[in-house]
Amino acid sequence: MTDIALPASRTANPFAGLMAGTTGPVIVVVLAILAIWYIAAVSLNAKFQIEIYERANQVDVPFSQLVTDTLAQERPVLPAPHQVIAEMWDTTVNKKITSKRSLVYHTGITLSSTLLGFLIGTTLGILLAVGIVHSRVLDKSMMPWVISSQTIPILAIAPMIIVVLNAVGISGLLPKAMISTYLSFFPVTVGMVKGLRSPEVIHMDLMHTYSATRWQAFWKLRLPYAVPYLFTSMKIGMAASLVGAIVGELPTGAVAGLGARLLAGSYYGQTVQIWSALLMAALLAGALVALIGVIEKQTLKYMGMDR
Amino acid sequence: MSSMTASRSRFDTAAILAGLVIVCVGLSLATMAFAGDRYVFNTPNLGIPFGFLAILGVRYSLGFAHNRAGDIALGVVCAVSGWFLIRAAHQFAGDAAFGFWALVCALWFSFWLFVDRLAAWRLSDPSAARVVNLLIPLLFGATLLLLWELIVTGAGVPKVLLPAPSEIWVRLVGSVPTLWADFQQTFVKAVLIGYAVGCGSAFITAILVDRSPFLRRGLLPIGNFVSALPIIGVAPIMVMWFGFDWPSKAAVVIIMTFFPMLVNTVSGLAASDAMQRDLMRTYASSYWQTLFKLRLPMAMPFIFNALKINSTLALIGAIVAEFFGTPIVGMGFRISTEVGRMNVDMVWAEIAVAALAGSLFYGLVAMIERAVTFWHPSMRR
């Protein structure tokens, strides 16, 4: 069935080891995506380029020129990867960080509200989970609402929350952070409830025979058990928090932040700008999740729980 | 059982809550309820129910009414007091003083007490237990709505900031045709079509990918990475490509739902044990027989996990995509324009519709899951 295609590790092929792991396949898939991207960029931009040629009365344009022209348009339908990279390089390295044209500046603004929201959301999520695990009333009455709170498309009302809070006088970081909070508390709550309940009955019974109080059982048994769950859900929460921050920036009149960059790009048809903001958001998400991964590894090592 | 838990916990929540109810009612009697020298005594429709509440509170703190009849009586009194308090709050909207807030606290504590008592019921009849288990979160939600209504009307919060639930309800009932048109545009067209196409194509891709271990190893990390990305950012691009009408929103939904479904289905297809697959081989079953009789059923919990995640993602994607350009109908369009016109009650009505649609959609998927994966340990009771 699937194991017919065993990796040919016995042969002298130096790439065999690479292809057997995940690195090789991932590189191949990424290259394939880039190739598809280029082909799509050429074919999507070709229509407009041909129109330009017709207007300029250029006939018999060689295909190679068509390809190079489609990959170098000012406002392409789909910018080519190297255009996006060039734009990112231009707006990160060649601009001063304090400049409003600098992507680093916008990323910093998004990052700060993401982190603030994530911090509040994680704290709230842990507190809720502790309450839910220890109180039957909270468990029965709150848990269904925690779940259904996420079926409310909060992102949809993000603009309104921002506008309303602005009207009250709360502006700046906090409104955006609140949206991030709302999105990131849920995975943490659910993960922590699962984690705090993960000690086996026999261990809880052991704590009971030691005549441990609930407080002691919590600190010495439940919490250590919940740490791996906490990190897993923090990764999800961080990603959700970034989404919240970006959407929260949409209605602020396109002032600053990656979301504002997206909106401004869509108003003025600056596709390269949209894609560079998008790629920056992706890099940011990857970096933040990776950071949590590193902390997770260190913490678990310290606790003696790593495998 | 109950005696054991009572001896283990050092304090009795019910007694504390009942004590708080009494304290709050006492405070409200001593202070002014509404500005303009209106005390609880002067407004009889306030005094009577709260007298009852206080009496019931005393009974609880002394331990008389620890039976179901007493609990139900408490619930009825809570509801009646809540009703009278809302009427009083509307009568003197914005004039609330210390006494009123003490009464609101008393009401909150007594609802809490009621839910606490309800959660402690031990019912032998499973269907009755299910009803009570459903009732508890509903009561919690009702309490939140009640407090929202009381605080907003009592403190006289401007309608532009936060409308009371009753105002939202009036607006909701009054503008059903608009809401229905928006619902059709956003939910029926963009969300449902995008969800079906996104999940369906991801499912088929997953089965194809699963046949090649190379692709599986290559795509899974990337799929995991992409699931963590703020994909919602592609919305402006999709609107540029596919125009203002629903296809661009459906495209956003397709992209958002694709990767969670792909990743979950691929890892679900790997969920069957080697032992079970060996058994299928000893039966000389073909690839497709193994797929349909063993691996797909084993993958169902994973697939439904993705379907549930996607049910909320799809709605969010469609609504946010509408912020980047729409025809003059749609939930996202309505929300963004009515915010601009400061018709916040209409926005909340739209949100209520979206929340209801989202919850029903999620509930439907969860119900199908229960029917399909009835064998899974997490479904057993």
XYZ file of C-alpha atoms in Angstrom:
688
model
C 0.000 0.000 0.000
C 1.776 3.151 1.130
C 4.995 1.557 2.317
C 5.962 0.286 -1.135
C 7.979 3.427 -1.767
C 10.571 2.803 0.911
C 13.368 5.371 0.937
C 16.360 3.892 -0.825
C 18.735 4.494 2.033
C 20.889 1.496 1.155
C 21.983 3.009 -2.123
C 24.848 5.477 -2.202
C 22.547 8.389 -3.036
C 23.595 11.276 -0.735
C 20.105 12.812 -0.936
C 18.420 9.666 0.310
C 18.804 10.590 3.954
C 17.525 14.084 3.316
C 14.486 12.867 1.411
C 13.601 10.330 4.110
C 13.129 13.033 6.732
C 10.805 16.009 6.498
C 13.357 18.584 5.330
C 13.740 17.295 1.788
C 10.021 16.917 1.043
C 9.281 20.324 2.562
C 11.925 21.972 0.368
C 10.538 20.231 -2.704
C 6.985 21.310 -1.880
C 8.083 24.902 -1.246
C 9.924 24.971 -4.563
C 6.832 23.565 -6.270
C 4.697 26.297 -4.684
C 7.145 28.950 -5.902
C 7.062 27.477 -9.412
C 3.269 27.472 -9.437
C 3.321 31.032 -8.125
C 5.539 32.188 -11.016
C 3.414 30.409 -13.616
C 0.260 31.886 -12.087
C 1.836 35.344 -11.987
C 2.714 35.167 -15.666
C -0.652 33.850 -16.773
C -2.697 36.207 -14.571
C -0.720 39.301 -15.523
C -0.445 38.434 -19.208
C -3.893 39.758 -20.111
C -3.141 43.272 -18.919
C 0.344 43.203 -20.467
C -1.082 42.207 -23.856
C -3.519 45.101 -23.605
C -0.567 47.432 -22.994
C 1.159 46.071 -26.059
C -1.979 46.569 -28.147
C -2.306 50.138 -26.988
C 1.328 50.796 -27.806
C 0.779 49.133 -31.205
C 3.520 46.695 -30.483
C 3.049 43.529 -32.460
C 5.003 40.303 -32.469
C 6.326 40.718 -28.956
C 8.556 37.748 -28.222
C 7.310 35.429 -25.505
C 10.409 35.922 -23.370
C 9.784 39.668 -23.271
C 6.143 39.069 -22.347
C 7.261 36.915 -19.421
C 9.792 39.442 -18.111
C 7.291 42.279 -18.522
C 4.544 40.432 -16.666
C 6.901 39.845 -13.769
C 7.857 43.511 -13.523
C 4.511 45.298 -13.586
C 3.835 48.207 -11.291
C 0.455 46.933 -10.077
C 0.238 43.306 -11.111
C -2.808 41.131 -10.476
C -0.457 38.689 -8.793
C 3.023 39.987 -8.014
C 5.884 37.569 -8.478
C 7.741 36.402 -5.363
C 10.877 38.352 -6.194
C 8.826 41.565 -6.494
C 7.378 40.984 -3.047
C 10.804 40.233 -1.600
C 12.227 43.357 -3.238
C 9.408 45.476 -1.818
C 9.957 43.965 1.617
C 13.688 44.613 1.407
C 13.012 48.158 0.292
C 10.555 48.892 3.084
C 12.464 47.209 5.890
C 16.131 47.901 5.255
C 16.103 51.029 3.122
C 13.656 52.998 5.256
C 14.194 54.402 8.704
C 12.374 52.387 11.361
C 10.454 55.445 12.566
C 9.295 56.265 9.041
C 5.645 55.568 8.242
C 6.766 53.896 5.047
C 8.805 51.368 6.963
C 7.294 47.923 7.233
C 9.224 47.403 10.463
C 7.326 50.312 12.014
C 3.957 48.823 11.053
C 5.004 45.361 12.150
C 6.090 46.748 15.496
C 2.678 48.300 16.068
C 0.893 45.072 15.202
C 3.314 43.097 17.321
C 2.765 45.239 20.407
C -1.013 44.878 20.339
C -0.689 41.162 19.542
C 1.557 40.602 22.541
C -0.570 42.685 24.908
C -3.728 40.892 23.810
C -2.034 37.532 24.016
C -0.797 38.250 27.532
C -4.217 39.323 28.798
C -5.920 36.490 26.924
C -3.609 33.817 28.274
C -3.948 35.078 31.844
C -7.718 35.216 31.520
C -7.795 31.789 29.920
C -5.741 30.205 32.695
C -7.851 31.836 35.420
C -11.073 30.687 33.742
C -9.725 27.164 33.374
C -8.712 27.033 37.043
C -12.199 28.195 37.995
C -13.893 25.733 35.706
C -11.827 22.802 36.956
C -12.474 23.618 40.604
C -16.102 24.689 40.550
C -18.914 22.496 39.331
C -21.194 25.489 38.862
C -18.685 27.275 36.654
C -18.062 24.092 34.725
C -21.721 23.528 34.025
C -22.751 27.114 33.422
C -19.665 28.664 31.851
C -18.118 25.980 29.670
C -20.919 25.916 27.058
C -20.644 29.706 26.773
C -16.884 29.606 26.406
C -17.389 27.307 23.436
C -20.268 29.201 21.905
C -18.442 32.503 22.418
C -16.216 31.440 19.560
C -19.130 30.823 17.214
C -19.833 34.539 17.497
C -17.832 36.068 14.687
C -16.084 38.544 16.965
C -13.803 39.612 14.173
C -16.894 40.941 12.497
C -17.576 43.327 15.332
C -13.934 44.236 15.802
C -14.384 47.479 13.844
C -17.337 48.415 16.019
C -15.508 47.693 19.252
C -12.677 49.948 18.091
C -14.998 52.751 17.011
C -17.065 52.569 20.200
C -14.049 52.448 22.495
C -12.591 55.373 20.600
C -15.796 57.271 21.285
C -15.418 56.576 25.001
C -11.882 57.844 24.899
C -10.026 54.557 25.033
C -7.821 54.513 21.984
C -4.480 53.244 20.896
C -3.277 49.833 21.873
C -5.977 48.577 24.208
C -8.983 48.226 21.861
C -6.972 46.200 19.371
C -5.496 44.172 22.189
C -9.010 43.408 23.457
C -9.899 41.737 20.188
C -6.712 39.711 20.382
C -7.626 38.843 23.962
C -11.052 37.582 22.956
C -9.601 35.372 20.269
C -6.701 34.004 22.285
C -8.403 33.239 25.586
C -10.501 30.440 24.108
C -7.783 27.978 23.043
C -5.978 28.564 26.337
C -9.115 27.931 28.399
C -10.024 24.760 26.538
C -6.451 23.465 26.547
C -5.898 24.245 30.211
C -9.170 22.646 31.303
C -8.091 19.528 29.467
C -4.585 19.769 30.929
C -5.652 20.404 34.517
C -7.936 17.386 34.277
C -5.290 15.189 32.706
C -3.772 13.735 35.929
C -4.979 10.199 36.320
C -7.398 9.287 39.055
C -4.750 7.191 40.744
C -2.480 10.222 41.087
C -5.294 12.327 42.476
C -5.996 9.537 44.923
C -2.340 9.503 45.915
C -2.544 13.207 46.684
C -5.642 12.438 48.705
C -3.824 9.797 50.757
C -1.141 12.403 51.481
C -4.058 14.471 52.769
C -3.042 17.216 50.350
C -5.288 20.257 50.172
C -6.817 21.312 46.878
C -4.226 24.077 46.752
C -1.340 21.652 47.114
C -2.827 19.194 44.651
C -3.164 22.058 42.210
C 0.414 23.310 42.462
C 2.121 19.947 42.757
C 0.072 17.736 40.483
C -2.439 19.482 38.249
C -0.333 22.443 37.124
C 2.773 20.475 36.116
C 0.533 18.088 34.192
C -1.111 20.988 32.379
C 2.105 22.682 31.205
C 2.453 20.804 27.879
C -1.224 21.513 27.124
C -0.660 25.154 28.005
C 2.140 25.542 25.484
C 0.213 23.802 22.717
C -2.771 26.057 23.240
C -0.566 29.130 23.614
C 0.735 28.511 20.101
C -2.826 28.505 18.752
C -3.667 31.509 20.917
C -0.710 33.474 19.607
C -1.709 32.870 15.989
C -5.309 33.865 16.775
C -4.076 36.919 18.616
C -2.169 38.120 15.556
C -5.261 37.700 13.385
C -7.214 39.742 15.917
C -4.642 42.518 15.914
C -4.567 42.697 12.122
C -8.342 42.808 11.760
C -8.493 45.299 14.609
C -6.344 47.647 12.576
C -8.676 47.645 9.587
C -11.172 50.245 10.813
C -8.829 52.682 12.492
C -8.779 54.666 9.287
C -5.719 52.886 7.935
C -3.307 54.677 10.245
C -0.690 52.158 11.194
C -0.086 48.463 11.496
C -0.069 45.537 9.088
C -3.869 45.562 8.818
C -3.825 49.236 7.885
C -1.170 48.412 5.314
C -3.473 45.764 3.819
C -6.399 48.161 3.697
C -4.368 50.995 2.187
C -2.973 48.601 -0.371
C -6.447 47.443 -1.339
C -7.721 51.043 -1.634
C -4.952 52.100 -3.996
C -4.526 48.806 -5.826
C -0.984 48.390 -4.521
C -0.899 44.621 -4.782
C 2.812 44.396 -4.082
C 2.247 46.259 -0.838
C -0.595 43.908 0.151
C 1.512 40.848 -0.523
C 4.509 42.193 1.351
C 2.325 42.990 4.360
C 0.830 39.518 4.097
C 4.226 37.870 3.922
C 5.428 39.966 6.838
C 2.404 38.828 8.877
C 3.215 35.245 7.971
C 6.831 35.665 9.044
C 5.707 37.312 12.268
C 3.288 34.474 13.016
C 5.964 31.906 12.288
C 8.515 33.669 14.471
C 6.128 34.080 17.406
C 4.990 30.455 17.303
C 8.595 29.312 16.993
C 9.503 31.463 19.999
C 6.843 29.764 22.092
C 8.172 26.454 20.834
C 11.673 27.299 22.097
C 10.329 28.388 25.497
C 8.284 25.199 25.635
C 11.328 23.056 24.973
C 13.381 24.843 27.648
C 10.598 24.696 30.227
C 9.880 21.030 29.658
C 13.592 20.294 29.839
C 13.797 22.157 33.124
C 10.812 20.226 34.437
C 12.245 16.957 33.223
C 9.278 16.306 30.961
C 10.969 16.486 27.571
C 11.236 13.431 25.456
C -21.870 11.788 48.677
C -23.082 15.243 49.536
C -21.947 14.930 53.134
C -18.479 13.972 51.964
C -18.137 16.968 49.659
C -19.540 19.235 52.337
C -16.989 18.070 54.873
C -14.144 18.387 52.412
C -14.803 21.914 51.283
C -14.188 24.305 54.129
C -16.989 26.662 53.212
C -20.466 26.298 51.841
C -20.879 28.367 48.673
C -24.659 28.442 48.998
C -24.527 29.842 52.529
C -22.056 32.551 51.516
C -24.157 33.536 48.499
C -27.304 33.610 50.600
C -25.531 35.803 53.134
C -24.444 38.182 50.380
C -28.043 38.381 49.120
C -29.208 39.391 52.590
C -26.438 41.984 52.966
C -27.208 43.500 49.571
C -30.937 43.668 50.186
C -30.250 45.238 53.575
C -27.988 47.837 51.995
C -30.563 48.649 49.340
C -33.221 49.215 52.019
C -30.947 51.584 53.875
C -29.883 53.676 50.883
C -31.519 55.594 48.070
C -32.516 53.428 45.114
C -32.927 56.129 42.457
C -31.875 59.733 42.365
C -34.618 62.069 43.565
C -35.316 60.511 46.964
C -36.895 57.322 45.720
C -36.301 54.530 48.200
C -37.149 50.871 47.833
C -40.112 51.472 50.195
C -41.569 54.115 47.872
C -41.595 51.765 44.883
C -43.650 48.797 46.035
C -42.989 46.666 42.965
C -39.354 46.645 44.061
C -39.783 46.082 47.746
C -42.023 43.020 47.665
C -39.886 40.644 45.554
C -36.723 41.661 47.333
C -38.336 41.045 50.648
C -39.011 37.536 49.384
C -35.445 37.199 48.176
C -34.105 38.205 51.561
C -36.419 35.768 53.346
C -35.346 32.936 51.042
C -31.746 33.987 51.584
C -32.189 33.669 55.346
C -33.710 30.232 54.869
C -30.700 29.164 52.799
C -28.113 30.491 55.149
C -29.847 28.692 58.005
C -30.097 25.551 55.892
C -33.898 25.113 55.770
C -34.562 25.201 52.069
C -32.030 22.687 50.879
C -34.570 20.772 48.865
C -35.839 20.952 45.313
C -39.073 22.742 46.140
C -37.083 25.462 47.894
C -34.731 25.724 44.906
C -37.598 26.088 42.464
C -39.232 28.711 44.695
C -35.925 30.586 44.676
C -35.833 30.450 40.879
C -39.369 31.784 40.550
C -38.681 34.610 42.990
C -35.470 35.446 41.108
C -37.326 35.678 37.808
C -40.139 37.805 39.259
C -37.700 40.151 41.001
C -35.674 40.472 37.815
C -38.808 41.437 35.898
C -39.818 44.092 38.417
C -36.286 45.437 38.631
C -36.137 45.850 34.834
C -39.469 47.685 34.866
C -38.251 49.973 37.618
C -34.974 50.577 35.798
C -36.841 51.597 32.641
C -39.155 53.835 34.662
C -36.247 55.779 36.180
C -33.693 55.178 33.419
C -30.314 56.715 34.153
C -31.220 57.719 37.713
C -29.788 54.695 39.438
C -28.192 55.291 42.812
C -26.439 53.088 45.324
C -29.552 51.234 46.430
C -30.338 50.135 42.895
C -26.885 48.698 42.403
C -27.183 46.863 45.715
C -30.413 45.324 44.413
C -28.705 44.360 41.134
C -25.966 42.659 43.136
C -28.576 40.897 45.268
C -30.280 39.655 42.117
C -26.992 38.498 40.652
C -26.051 36.603 43.809
C -29.450 34.982 44.063
C -29.297 33.836 40.428
C -25.856 32.466 41.173
C -27.254 30.704 44.225
C -30.056 29.254 42.130
C -27.625 27.936 39.497
C -25.396 26.596 42.258
C -28.324 24.709 43.765
C -29.405 23.478 40.340
C -25.927 22.147 39.596
C -26.015 20.201 42.853
C -29.174 18.288 41.927
C -28.655 14.566 41.577
C -31.249 13.296 39.136
C -31.712 9.609 38.533
C -33.718 10.123 35.353
C -31.163 10.700 32.537
C -33.486 12.778 30.354
C -34.355 15.082 33.261
C -30.639 15.401 34.049
C -30.034 16.390 30.440
C -32.731 19.062 30.625
C -31.168 20.481 33.791
C -27.716 20.389 32.226
C -29.098 22.384 29.316
C -30.952 24.732 31.620
C -27.871 25.764 33.609
C -25.940 27.428 30.784
C -29.186 28.961 29.501
C -29.792 30.478 32.923
C -26.235 31.743 32.976
C -26.792 33.426 29.628
C -30.122 34.854 30.764
C -28.434 36.267 33.859
C -25.798 37.953 31.729
C -28.504 39.485 29.517
C -30.434 40.608 32.594
C -27.387 42.261 34.127
C -26.559 43.895 30.783
C -30.086 45.298 30.557
C -30.099 46.487 34.162
C -26.671 48.109 34.067
C -27.207 49.795 30.709
C -30.637 51.215 31.538
C -29.834 51.901 35.167
C -26.651 53.828 34.473
C -28.182 55.465 31.413
C -25.392 54.346 29.061
C -25.859 56.177 25.747
C -27.386 54.022 23.024
C -24.472 54.797 20.726
C -22.071 53.032 23.048
C -24.004 49.991 24.122
C -27.716 49.456 23.489
C -29.749 47.400 25.953
C -30.781 43.884 24.887
C -34.409 44.982 24.718
C -33.574 47.726 22.216
C -31.585 45.280 20.126
C -34.513 42.890 20.162
C -36.911 45.622 19.013
C -34.566 46.494 16.166
C -34.108 42.831 15.272
C -37.832 42.206 15.038
C -38.346 45.467 13.171
C -35.855 44.820 10.396
C -36.305 41.159 9.580
C -36.354 41.626 5.759
C -32.994 43.446 5.725
C -31.439 40.916 8.052
C -32.798 38.053 5.981
C -31.341 39.513 2.777
C -27.965 39.999 4.464
C -28.108 36.485 5.843
C -28.814 35.034 2.412
C -26.014 37.000 0.780
C -23.373 36.210 3.385
C -24.339 32.904 4.898
C -26.262 30.974 2.278
C -24.123 32.054 -0.665
C -20.608 32.860 0.553
C -20.284 30.749 3.699
C -22.085 27.561 2.715
C -20.653 27.374 -0.803
C -17.157 28.287 0.332
C -17.330 25.834 3.225
C -18.517 22.979 1.044
C -15.960 23.615 -1.700
C -13.099 24.296 0.728
C -13.693 21.266 2.940
C -14.529 19.014 -0.011
C -11.456 19.893 -2.041
C -9.223 19.618 1.024
C -10.684 16.185 1.750
C -9.986 14.949 -1.781
C -6.493 16.487 -1.721
C -5.812 14.769 1.584
C -6.758 11.366 0.184
C -4.519 11.956 -2.844
C -1.659 13.218 -0.688
C -2.021 10.239 1.593
C -1.087 7.876 -1.237
C 2.382 9.372 -1.423
C 4.432 9.368 1.800
C 6.791 11.885 0.228
C 4.036 14.437 -0.333
C 2.595 13.729 3.090
C 5.883 14.502 4.811
C 6.344 17.600 2.681
C 2.827 19.028 2.895
C 2.012 18.362 6.548
C 4.521 20.821 8.099
C 3.581 23.452 5.515
C -0.116 22.873 6.097
C 0.439 23.207 9.839
C 2.344 26.432 9.282
C -0.273 27.866 6.946
C -3.068 27.029 9.406
C -1.361 29.347 11.893
C -1.104 32.223 9.419
C -3.464 35.190 9.334
C -5.023 33.949 6.093
C -7.777 36.480 6.487
C -5.295 38.937 4.958
C -5.893 37.498 1.507
C -9.374 39.029 1.611
C -8.406 42.260 -0.219
C -6.625 40.249 -2.907
C -9.618 37.972 -3.420
C -11.920 40.976 -3.667
C -9.626 42.391 -6.361
C -9.587 39.143 -8.274
C -13.174 37.966 -8.048
C -15.098 41.206 -7.756
C -17.389 42.587 -5.089
C -20.106 39.947 -5.097
C -20.203 36.691 -3.147
C -17.649 34.678 -5.197
C -14.762 36.659 -3.703
C -16.069 35.963 -0.197
C -16.524 32.289 -1.013
C -12.911 32.266 -2.242
C -11.694 33.652 1.092
C -13.728 31.010 2.900
C -12.298 28.266 0.663
C -8.718 29.314 1.409
C -9.398 29.657 5.131
C -11.071 26.273 5.468
C -8.725 24.355 3.167
C -5.669 23.957 5.347
C -7.228 22.950 8.685
C -9.234 20.329 6.811
C -6.194 19.092 4.881
C -3.972 18.771 7.936
C -6.632 17.090 10.051
C -7.700 14.637 7.364
C -4.121 13.630 6.599
C -3.333 13.022 10.259
C -6.698 11.290 10.667
C -5.919 8.882 7.845
C -2.768 7.899 9.741
C -4.768 7.234 12.914
C -5.459 3.546 12.370
C -3.093 1.091 14.069
C -0.636 -1.041 12.149
C -2.374 -4.024 13.735
C -5.737 -3.042 12.292
C -4.262 -2.437 8.849
C -2.575 -5.841 9.031
C -5.916 -7.378 9.839
C -7.396 -5.749 6.750
C -4.529 -7.167 4.744
C -5.150 -10.675 6.063
C -8.713 -10.224 4.813
C -7.109 -9.516 1.407
C -8.937 -6.175 1.235
C -8.027 -3.743 -1.498
C -6.804 -0.178 -0.940
C -10.277 1.261 -1.359
C -11.852 -1.323 0.960
C -9.274 -0.501 3.641
C -9.887 3.186 3.067
C -13.651 3.036 3.364
C -14.004 0.364 6.029
C -11.096 1.152 8.327
C -9.132 4.327 7.698
C -11.901 6.807 6.922
C -14.031 5.781 9.909
C -10.920 6.047 12.108
C -10.246 9.494 10.625
C -13.758 10.771 11.340
C -12.986 12.343 14.764
C -10.149 14.317 13.143
C -12.261 15.293 10.150
C -15.093 16.496 12.337
C -12.655 18.437 14.458
C -11.652 20.326 11.310
C -15.273 20.717 10.209
C -16.122 22.281 13.568
C -13.140 24.654 13.490
C -14.032 25.576 9.921
C -17.682 26.273 10.706
C -16.650 29.300 12.762
C -13.739 30.270 10.507
C -16.007 30.334 7.457
C -18.409 32.871 8.952
C -15.571 35.099 10.127
C -13.879 34.930 6.740
C -17.001 35.869 4.821
C -17.886 38.777 7.089
C -14.386 40.238 7.234
C -13.974 39.884 3.467
C -17.021 42.109 3.081
C -15.161 44.959 4.758
C -13.008 45.190 1.642
C -15.872 45.775 -0.741
C -19.370 44.428 -1.310
C -22.585 45.046 -3.125
C -24.987 46.910 -0.854
C -26.121 43.781 0.958
C -24.391 41.405 3.335
C -23.705 41.092 7.043
C -20.203 42.556 6.950
C -21.375 45.424 4.765
C -24.274 46.161 7.109
C -22.049 46.098 10.166
C -19.465 48.463 8.733
C -21.988 50.947 7.318
C -24.264 50.985 10.381
C -21.247 51.610 12.607
C -20.510 54.613 10.457
C -24.094 55.825 10.874
C -23.938 55.159 14.637
C -26.897 52.760 14.441
C -25.281 50.511 16.980
C -28.482 48.616 17.770
C -28.674 47.465 14.138
C -25.072 46.301 14.358
C -25.880 44.278 17.447
C -28.943 42.814 15.752
C -26.702 41.705 12.898
C -24.245 40.239 15.378
C -27.059 38.381 17.102
C -28.076 36.876 13.757
C -24.468 35.959 12.994
C -23.983 34.423 16.439
C -27.188 32.439 16.124
C -26.292 31.236 12.637
C -22.768 30.354 13.753
C -23.970 28.466 16.814
C -26.605 26.552 14.859
C -24.078 25.682 12.169
C -21.612 24.484 14.786
C -24.351 22.607 16.625
C -25.452 20.895 13.411
C -21.902 19.741 12.657
C -21.505 18.553 16.255
C -24.796 16.628 15.994
C -23.705 14.897 12.788
C -20.407 14.112 14.494
C -22.243 12.496 17.390
C -24.184 10.335 14.956
C -21.142 9.348 12.871
C -18.512 8.814 15.560
C -20.781 7.283 18.181
C -18.129 4.621 18.791
C -15.430 7.059 19.882
C -14.501 7.142 23.613
C -15.154 10.885 23.860
C -18.781 10.313 22.808
C -19.511 7.680 25.422
C -21.193 8.660 28.615
